[in-house]
Each structure stands twice: as C-alpha cells, then as structure tokens.
Coordinates of C-alpha atoms (C1' of nucleotides) in Angstrom, one line a residue:
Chain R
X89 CA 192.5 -49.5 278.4
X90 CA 191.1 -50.5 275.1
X91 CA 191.6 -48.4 272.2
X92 CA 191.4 -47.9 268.5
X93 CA 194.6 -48.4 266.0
X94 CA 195.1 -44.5 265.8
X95 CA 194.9 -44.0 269.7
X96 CA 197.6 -46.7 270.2
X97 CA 199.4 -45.3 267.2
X98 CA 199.6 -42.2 268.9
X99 CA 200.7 -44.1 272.6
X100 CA 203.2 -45.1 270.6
X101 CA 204.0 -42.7 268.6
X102 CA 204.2 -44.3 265.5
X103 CA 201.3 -44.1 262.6
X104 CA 198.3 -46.2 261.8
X105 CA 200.3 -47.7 258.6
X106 CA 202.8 -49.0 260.8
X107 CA 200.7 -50.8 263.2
X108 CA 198.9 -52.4 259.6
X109 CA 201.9 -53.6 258.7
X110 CA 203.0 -55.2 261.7
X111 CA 199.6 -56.7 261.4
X112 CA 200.0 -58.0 257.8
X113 CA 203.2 -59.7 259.3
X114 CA 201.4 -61.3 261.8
X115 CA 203.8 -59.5 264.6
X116 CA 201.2 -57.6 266.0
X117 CA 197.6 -59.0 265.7
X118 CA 194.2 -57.3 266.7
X119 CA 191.1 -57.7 268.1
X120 CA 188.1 -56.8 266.6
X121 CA 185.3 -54.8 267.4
X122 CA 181.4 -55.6 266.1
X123 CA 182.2 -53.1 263.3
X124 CA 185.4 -54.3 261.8
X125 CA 187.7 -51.5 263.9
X126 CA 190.8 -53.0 265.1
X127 CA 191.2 -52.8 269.3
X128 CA 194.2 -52.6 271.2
X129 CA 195.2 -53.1 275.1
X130 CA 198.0 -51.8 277.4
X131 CA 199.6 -55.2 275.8
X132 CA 199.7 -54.7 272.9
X133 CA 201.0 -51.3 274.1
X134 CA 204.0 -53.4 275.6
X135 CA 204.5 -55.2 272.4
X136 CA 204.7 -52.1 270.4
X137 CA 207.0 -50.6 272.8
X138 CA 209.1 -53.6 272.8
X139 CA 209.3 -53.2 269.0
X140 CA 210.3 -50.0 268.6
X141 CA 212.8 -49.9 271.0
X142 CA 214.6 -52.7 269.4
X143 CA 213.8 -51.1 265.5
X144 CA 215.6 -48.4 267.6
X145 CA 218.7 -50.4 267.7
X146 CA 218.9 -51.2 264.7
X147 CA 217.1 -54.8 264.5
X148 CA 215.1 -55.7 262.0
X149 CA 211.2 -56.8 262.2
X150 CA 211.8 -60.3 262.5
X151 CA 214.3 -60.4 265.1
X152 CA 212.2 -58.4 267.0
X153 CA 209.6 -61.3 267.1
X154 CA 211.1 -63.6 269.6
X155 CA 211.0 -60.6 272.3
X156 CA 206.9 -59.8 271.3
X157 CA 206.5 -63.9 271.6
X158 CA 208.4 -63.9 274.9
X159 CA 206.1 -60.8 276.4
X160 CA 202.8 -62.6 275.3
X161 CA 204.0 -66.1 276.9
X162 CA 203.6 -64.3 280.2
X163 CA 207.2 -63.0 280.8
X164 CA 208.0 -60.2 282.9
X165 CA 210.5 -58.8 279.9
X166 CA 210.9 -59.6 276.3
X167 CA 214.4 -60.8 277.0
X168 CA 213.8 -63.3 279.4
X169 CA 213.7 -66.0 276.7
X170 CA 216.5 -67.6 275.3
X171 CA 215.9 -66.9 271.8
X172 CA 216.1 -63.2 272.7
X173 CA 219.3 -63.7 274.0
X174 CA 220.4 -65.0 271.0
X175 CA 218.7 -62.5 268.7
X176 CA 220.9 -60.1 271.8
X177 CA 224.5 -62.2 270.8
X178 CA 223.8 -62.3 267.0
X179 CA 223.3 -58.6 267.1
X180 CA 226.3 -57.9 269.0
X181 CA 228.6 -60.0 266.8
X182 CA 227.1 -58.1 263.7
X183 CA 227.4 -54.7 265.2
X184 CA 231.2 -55.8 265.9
X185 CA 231.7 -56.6 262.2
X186 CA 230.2 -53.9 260.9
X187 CA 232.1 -51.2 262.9
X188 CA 235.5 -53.0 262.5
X189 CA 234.8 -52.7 258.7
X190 CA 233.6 -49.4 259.1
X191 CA 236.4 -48.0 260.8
X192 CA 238.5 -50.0 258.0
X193 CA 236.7 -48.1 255.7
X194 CA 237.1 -44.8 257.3
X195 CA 241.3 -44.7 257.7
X196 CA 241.2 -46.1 254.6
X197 CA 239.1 -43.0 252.9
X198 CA 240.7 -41.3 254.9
X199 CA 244.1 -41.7 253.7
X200 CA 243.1 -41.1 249.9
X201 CA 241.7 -38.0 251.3
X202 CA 245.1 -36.9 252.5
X203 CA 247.2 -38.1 249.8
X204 CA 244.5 -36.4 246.9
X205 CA 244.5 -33.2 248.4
X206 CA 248.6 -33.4 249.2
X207 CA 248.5 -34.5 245.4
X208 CA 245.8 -31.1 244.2
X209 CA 248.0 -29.0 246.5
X210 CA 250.9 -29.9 244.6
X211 CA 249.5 -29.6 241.3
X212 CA 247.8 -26.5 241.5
X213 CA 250.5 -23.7 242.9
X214 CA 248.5 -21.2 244.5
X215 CA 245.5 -23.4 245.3
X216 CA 245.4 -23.8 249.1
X217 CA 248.1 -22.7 251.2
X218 CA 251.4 -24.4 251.1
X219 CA 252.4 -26.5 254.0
X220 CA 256.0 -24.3 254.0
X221 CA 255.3 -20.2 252.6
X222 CA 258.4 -20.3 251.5
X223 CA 258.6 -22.7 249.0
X224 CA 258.5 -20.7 245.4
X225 CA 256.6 -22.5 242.4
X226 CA 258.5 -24.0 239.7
X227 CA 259.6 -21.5 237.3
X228 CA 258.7 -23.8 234.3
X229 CA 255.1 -24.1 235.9
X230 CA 254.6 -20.6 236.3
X231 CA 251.5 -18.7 234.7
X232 CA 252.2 -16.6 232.0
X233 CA 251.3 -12.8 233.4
X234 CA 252.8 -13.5 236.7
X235 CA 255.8 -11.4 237.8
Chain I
X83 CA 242.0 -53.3 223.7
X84 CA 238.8 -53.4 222.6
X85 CA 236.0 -55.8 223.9
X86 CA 232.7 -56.9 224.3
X87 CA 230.7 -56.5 227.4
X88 CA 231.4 -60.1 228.6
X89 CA 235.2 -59.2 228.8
X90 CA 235.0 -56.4 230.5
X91 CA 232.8 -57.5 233.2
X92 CA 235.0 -60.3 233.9
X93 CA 238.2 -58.0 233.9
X94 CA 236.5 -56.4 236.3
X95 CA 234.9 -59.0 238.3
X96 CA 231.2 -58.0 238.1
X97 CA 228.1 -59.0 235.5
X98 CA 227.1 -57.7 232.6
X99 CA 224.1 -57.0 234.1
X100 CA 225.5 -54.5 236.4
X101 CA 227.6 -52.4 232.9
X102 CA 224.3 -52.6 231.6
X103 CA 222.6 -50.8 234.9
X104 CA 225.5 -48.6 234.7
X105 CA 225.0 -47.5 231.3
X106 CA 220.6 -46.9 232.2
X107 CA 222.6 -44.2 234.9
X108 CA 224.7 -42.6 232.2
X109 CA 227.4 -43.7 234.5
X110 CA 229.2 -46.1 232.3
X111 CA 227.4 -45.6 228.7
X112 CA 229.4 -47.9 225.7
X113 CA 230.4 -47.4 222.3
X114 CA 228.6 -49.7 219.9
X115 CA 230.0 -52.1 216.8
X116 CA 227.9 -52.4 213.7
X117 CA 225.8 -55.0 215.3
X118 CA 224.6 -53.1 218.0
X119 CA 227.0 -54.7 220.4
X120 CA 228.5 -52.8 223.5
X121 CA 232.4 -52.3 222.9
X122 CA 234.7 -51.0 225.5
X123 CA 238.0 -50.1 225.8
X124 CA 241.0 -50.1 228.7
X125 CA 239.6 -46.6 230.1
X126 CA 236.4 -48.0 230.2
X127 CA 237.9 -50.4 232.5
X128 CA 239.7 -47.6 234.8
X129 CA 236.4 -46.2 234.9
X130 CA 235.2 -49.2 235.9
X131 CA 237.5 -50.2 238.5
X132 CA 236.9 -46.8 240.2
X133 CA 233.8 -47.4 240.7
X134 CA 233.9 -50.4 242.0
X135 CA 236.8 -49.6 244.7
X136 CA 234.6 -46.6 245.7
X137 CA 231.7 -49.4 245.9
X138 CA 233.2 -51.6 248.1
X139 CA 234.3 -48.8 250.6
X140 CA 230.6 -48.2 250.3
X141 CA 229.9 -45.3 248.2
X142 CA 226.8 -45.3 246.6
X143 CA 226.6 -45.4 242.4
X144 CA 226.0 -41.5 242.4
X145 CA 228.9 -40.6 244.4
X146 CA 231.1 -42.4 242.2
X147 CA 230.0 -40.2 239.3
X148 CA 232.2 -37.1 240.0
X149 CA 235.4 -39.7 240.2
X150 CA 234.0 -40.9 237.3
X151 CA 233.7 -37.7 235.7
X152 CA 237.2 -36.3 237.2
X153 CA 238.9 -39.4 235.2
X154 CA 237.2 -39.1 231.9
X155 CA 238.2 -35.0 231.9
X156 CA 241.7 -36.1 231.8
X157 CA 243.0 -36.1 235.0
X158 CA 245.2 -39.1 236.0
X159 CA 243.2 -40.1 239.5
X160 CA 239.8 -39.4 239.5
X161 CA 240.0 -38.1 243.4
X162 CA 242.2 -35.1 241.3
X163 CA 239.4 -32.9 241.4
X164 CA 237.6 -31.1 244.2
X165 CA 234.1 -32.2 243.3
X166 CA 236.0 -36.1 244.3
X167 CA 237.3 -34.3 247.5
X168 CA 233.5 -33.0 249.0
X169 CA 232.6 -36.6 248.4
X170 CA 235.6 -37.9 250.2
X171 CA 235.2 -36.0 253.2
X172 CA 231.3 -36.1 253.0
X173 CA 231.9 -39.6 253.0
X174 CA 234.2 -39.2 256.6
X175 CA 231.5 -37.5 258.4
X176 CA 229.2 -40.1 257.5
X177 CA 231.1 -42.7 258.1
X178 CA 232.2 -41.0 261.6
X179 CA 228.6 -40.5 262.3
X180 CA 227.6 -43.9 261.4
X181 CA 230.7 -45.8 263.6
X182 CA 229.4 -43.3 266.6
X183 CA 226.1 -44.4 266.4
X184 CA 226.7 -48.4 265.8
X185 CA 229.2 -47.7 269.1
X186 CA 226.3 -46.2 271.4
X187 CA 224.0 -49.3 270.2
X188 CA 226.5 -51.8 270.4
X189 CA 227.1 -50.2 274.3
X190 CA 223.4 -50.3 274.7
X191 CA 222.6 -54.1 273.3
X192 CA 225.8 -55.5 275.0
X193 CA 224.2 -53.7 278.1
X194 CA 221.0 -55.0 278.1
X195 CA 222.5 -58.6 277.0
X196 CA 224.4 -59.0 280.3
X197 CA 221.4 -58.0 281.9
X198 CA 218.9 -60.1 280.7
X199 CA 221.6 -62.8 281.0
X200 CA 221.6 -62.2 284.8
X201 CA 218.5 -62.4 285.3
X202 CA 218.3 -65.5 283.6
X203 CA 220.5 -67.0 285.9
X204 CA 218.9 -65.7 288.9
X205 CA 215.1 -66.9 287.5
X206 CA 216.2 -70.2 286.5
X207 CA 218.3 -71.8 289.3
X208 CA 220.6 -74.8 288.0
X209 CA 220.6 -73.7 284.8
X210 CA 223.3 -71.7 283.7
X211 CA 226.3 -72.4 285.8
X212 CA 226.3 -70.4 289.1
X213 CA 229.5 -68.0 290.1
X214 CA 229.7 -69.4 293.3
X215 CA 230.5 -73.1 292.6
X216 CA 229.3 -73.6 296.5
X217 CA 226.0 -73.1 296.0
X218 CA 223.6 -75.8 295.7
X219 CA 220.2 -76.5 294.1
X220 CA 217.6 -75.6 296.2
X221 CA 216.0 -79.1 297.7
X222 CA 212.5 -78.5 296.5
X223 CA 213.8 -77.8 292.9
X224 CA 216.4 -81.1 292.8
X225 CA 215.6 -83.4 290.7
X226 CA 214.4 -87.1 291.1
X227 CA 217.3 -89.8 290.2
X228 CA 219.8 -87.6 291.6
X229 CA 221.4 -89.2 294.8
Chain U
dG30 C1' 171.3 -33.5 260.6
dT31 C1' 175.6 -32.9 259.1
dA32 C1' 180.4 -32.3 259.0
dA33 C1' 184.7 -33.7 260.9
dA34 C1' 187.3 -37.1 262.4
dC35 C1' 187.8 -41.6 262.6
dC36 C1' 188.0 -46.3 260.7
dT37 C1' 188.3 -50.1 256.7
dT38 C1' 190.7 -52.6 252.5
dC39 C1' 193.3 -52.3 248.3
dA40 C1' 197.1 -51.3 246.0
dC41 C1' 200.8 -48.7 244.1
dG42 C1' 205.3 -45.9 245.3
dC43 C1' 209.8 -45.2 247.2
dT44 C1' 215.0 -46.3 247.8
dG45 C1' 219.5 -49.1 245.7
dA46 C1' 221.7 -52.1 243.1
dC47 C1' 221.1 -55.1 240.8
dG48 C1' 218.8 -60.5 239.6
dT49 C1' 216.1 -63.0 236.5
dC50 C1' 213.4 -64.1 233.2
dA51 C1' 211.5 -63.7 228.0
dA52 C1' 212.2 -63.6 223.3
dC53 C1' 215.1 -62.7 220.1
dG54 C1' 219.6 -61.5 217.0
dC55 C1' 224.6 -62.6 215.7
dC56 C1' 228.5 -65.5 214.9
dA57 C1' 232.0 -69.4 215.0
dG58 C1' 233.1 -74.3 214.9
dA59 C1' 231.9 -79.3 213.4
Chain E
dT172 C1' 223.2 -76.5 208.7
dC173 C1' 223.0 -77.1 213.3
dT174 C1' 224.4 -76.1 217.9
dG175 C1' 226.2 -73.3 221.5
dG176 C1' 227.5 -69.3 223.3
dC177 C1' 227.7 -64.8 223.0
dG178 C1' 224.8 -60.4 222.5
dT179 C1' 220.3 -57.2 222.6
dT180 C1' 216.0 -54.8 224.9
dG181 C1' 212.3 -54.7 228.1
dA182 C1' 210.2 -55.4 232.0
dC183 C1' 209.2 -57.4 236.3
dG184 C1' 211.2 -59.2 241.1
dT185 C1' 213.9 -58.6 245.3
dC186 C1' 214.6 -56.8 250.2
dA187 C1' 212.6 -53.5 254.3
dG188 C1' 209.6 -50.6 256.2
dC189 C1' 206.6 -48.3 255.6
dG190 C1' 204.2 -43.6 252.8
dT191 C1' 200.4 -42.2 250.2
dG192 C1' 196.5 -42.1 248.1
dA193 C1' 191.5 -43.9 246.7
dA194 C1' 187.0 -45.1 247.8
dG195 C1' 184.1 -46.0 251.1
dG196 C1' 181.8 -47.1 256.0
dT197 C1' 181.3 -45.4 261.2
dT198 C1' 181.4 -42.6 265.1
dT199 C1' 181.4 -38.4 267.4
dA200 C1' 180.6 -33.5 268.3
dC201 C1' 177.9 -29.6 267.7

DNA sequence: GTAAACCTTCACGCTGACGTCAACGCCAGA
DNA sequence: TCTGGCGTTGACGTCAGCGTGAAGGTTTAC
C-alpha cells in the first residue's frame, strides 16, 4: 500500500526524476515520512497511471491535470469531469489539424520526390534504369569512350 | 544585387536574427563589406528560400543542408542531387510513420471521448439532452419551481 | 559493523530554432 | 552636430520533459 518514490516509480514504470518533476509541478504531490522520504499510495498509483497514459497520447503535462484533479475529487474515472472532456475535444481538433497538414505535407514531398528523381534520371543517362530500355541517350550527351 | 542583412531577411520574410543563427550553423555564412557588415547576394537568397520551403514542410535546419549544399555546387534545384533525394524519402517514411501514429491516437482519444461523454449523460440525468426525448426527469431529482 | 541500496536537494545539460536583451559601431539626413 | 536607424558580437532565455551527476543522509541485509 504505501511505498517509497522508487517503488512507485517502478509500479509505474517510469523513474524517480519523473515522479520529482511531476512534484515540482505540483501535479503529483507527496506525503512525507518522519525522515524526509516521499510516500505514495495505490492513488497516487491511479494518478500516475492516468498520466502516463494520456503523455501516451500525446498530451502534454498540463492537460493532463484536469484528469489527476478529477480522480482526487472522488471520481470513478479521470474523464468524468467536464474539463477532461474538453482537454478530450481540444485534442481531437488538434490531432485533426495536425494530420490534415501532415498529409499535405506528405503528397506534397512527395511529388518533389517524383519529379527530382524523374528530373536526375533524365539528367544522368545510365543512372537508374529508364522507364522505356529502348530509349538511346542523346548522341550530343554521350561520354567520350563509349561505343 | 547586393544587400545588407536587413534586405535579405525581408526578401525572404524571416529576421535577421534567424541569417544570423544560420550563419553560427555554417548553413548560410555572408560575405563581409569593409565595415564588418554581412552582404548577400540573389543566390544567397535562393539559398535562403530553400531553406525556408523545406522549413515549412517541416524539415529540420540540418536536413536542409544537403539542398543547400546541392544548390551552391552548381546544380539548378537543390533536390538535383541524391544526398537531397535520401532526405526526401527519409522525410516520407517519417512523415508516413508520424500520420499512422497521430491516426491510431486520434482513434483512441475520439474513442475514449464518446465514452466518457456517455457516461456523463447516464451519471448526470437532465443534463446533457437525453436520445429519447420521452424520457422524463426522475421525480426525486426535479427541481423545485418547476410545475 | 559495514556495504549496498535506497533516499534527499541542488543544479546543470539536452534538443531546436530562434527571441531578446546589452552595449556598442557606422552612416545618412536636417 | 545631433538623431534615428541600420549594423555588430555575445550571451542568456524560452519551451517540455525529463537525464545526469554531486554530495550527502537513511535504511536494509548480511
């Protein structure tokens, strides 16, 4: 049940840094023991998990926070607040931004690909192999040596 | 033809700030006047613009280099040469994997979303409004002041 | 009793692409 | 001659999410 910073890090399976940093933002606070040692439950457990699932996806630290607040205001989930579902829609309407101008970005890449190797194919006779085998370099292009 | 660093990085729609960075990499480094002033010239600003085209589709400064490079040797396009060609399709692949793994999250968020958004409805009764426009509010959770 | 394995805080490093000062030099117009 | 607007270098700040020590105290196992 209770445990040290490096047991729950382990639970976890994160590090001991981590779980000081989440600290330091106040995400993730500890109890103390006599000795200074930070102490953990199966909560905080929870919260971690909760965390790292979203980091998973792709959010960031701070929009993780309204899904650790929701979990320690007694809800069942972290998503069972509103403000989750809003961290849930904002996310969504990012992710769609950021593929659409991925995928942009990808057909348009990929079209200079096509056209600069058509273009090095073209330039350099011999290169890679022609499209049609029969068509002869130019005579006024050809290498001196060459038959 | 010739200009000062202010010129340029208005022609090309960045800082002077950002030549300057460019020149620390080696990626951009200027000719100087007597003064000790930076002084470019139009191929500086070809340069230039290739890098910042590659930019926006999101290549990093480094990757720009062999276009860069490719374009100062000579060649009329700096994706002419095959060092600009690994980038190109190194750049695909990442970009494929990238768009892959932003699709699988977006799947998983938009997943969890409509879940949450369910259960939402079903914990808090009168809230959101129900699918079946027959049901009523439970008598023990209707309001006072409502007839 | 001692060594290993744990814990603490402090604090700098890393990545990328610059922004933002500070403190100063150079030059043209009124 | 003064003012304003360029230019210069150097160096630190930013954002995120930690990694990686250093220097020391505590607990645990043998």
């Amino acid at each position: 049940m209770a445990m040290r910073i490096g047991e729950l890090a382990r639970q976890a399976g994160t590090t001991t840094r981590t779980l000081r940093h989440y600290e330091e933002l106040g995400l993730l606070p500890a109890r103390r023991t006599g000795n200074g040692y930070r102490t953990y439950d199966d909560g905080d457990l929870r919260l971690l998990q909760q965390i790292r699932t979203l980091q998973d996806f792709g959010f960031g630290l701070e929009e993780t926070r309204p899904f650790v607040d929701c979990l320690r205001a007694g809800h069942p989930a972290g998503d069972a607040c509103p403000a989750s579902l809003d961290v849930y829609r904002r996310k969504l309407a990012e992710l769609d931004d950021c593929i659409a101008d991925l995928q942009r970005i990808r057909a348009e890449v990929g079209t200079q690909l096509a056209r600069a190797e058509l273009e090095a194919a073209a330039d350099v006779p011999g290169g890679p192999p022609p499209l049609c085998a029969f068509a002869p370099p130019f005579e006024h292009e050809r290498e001196p040596g060459t038959p």
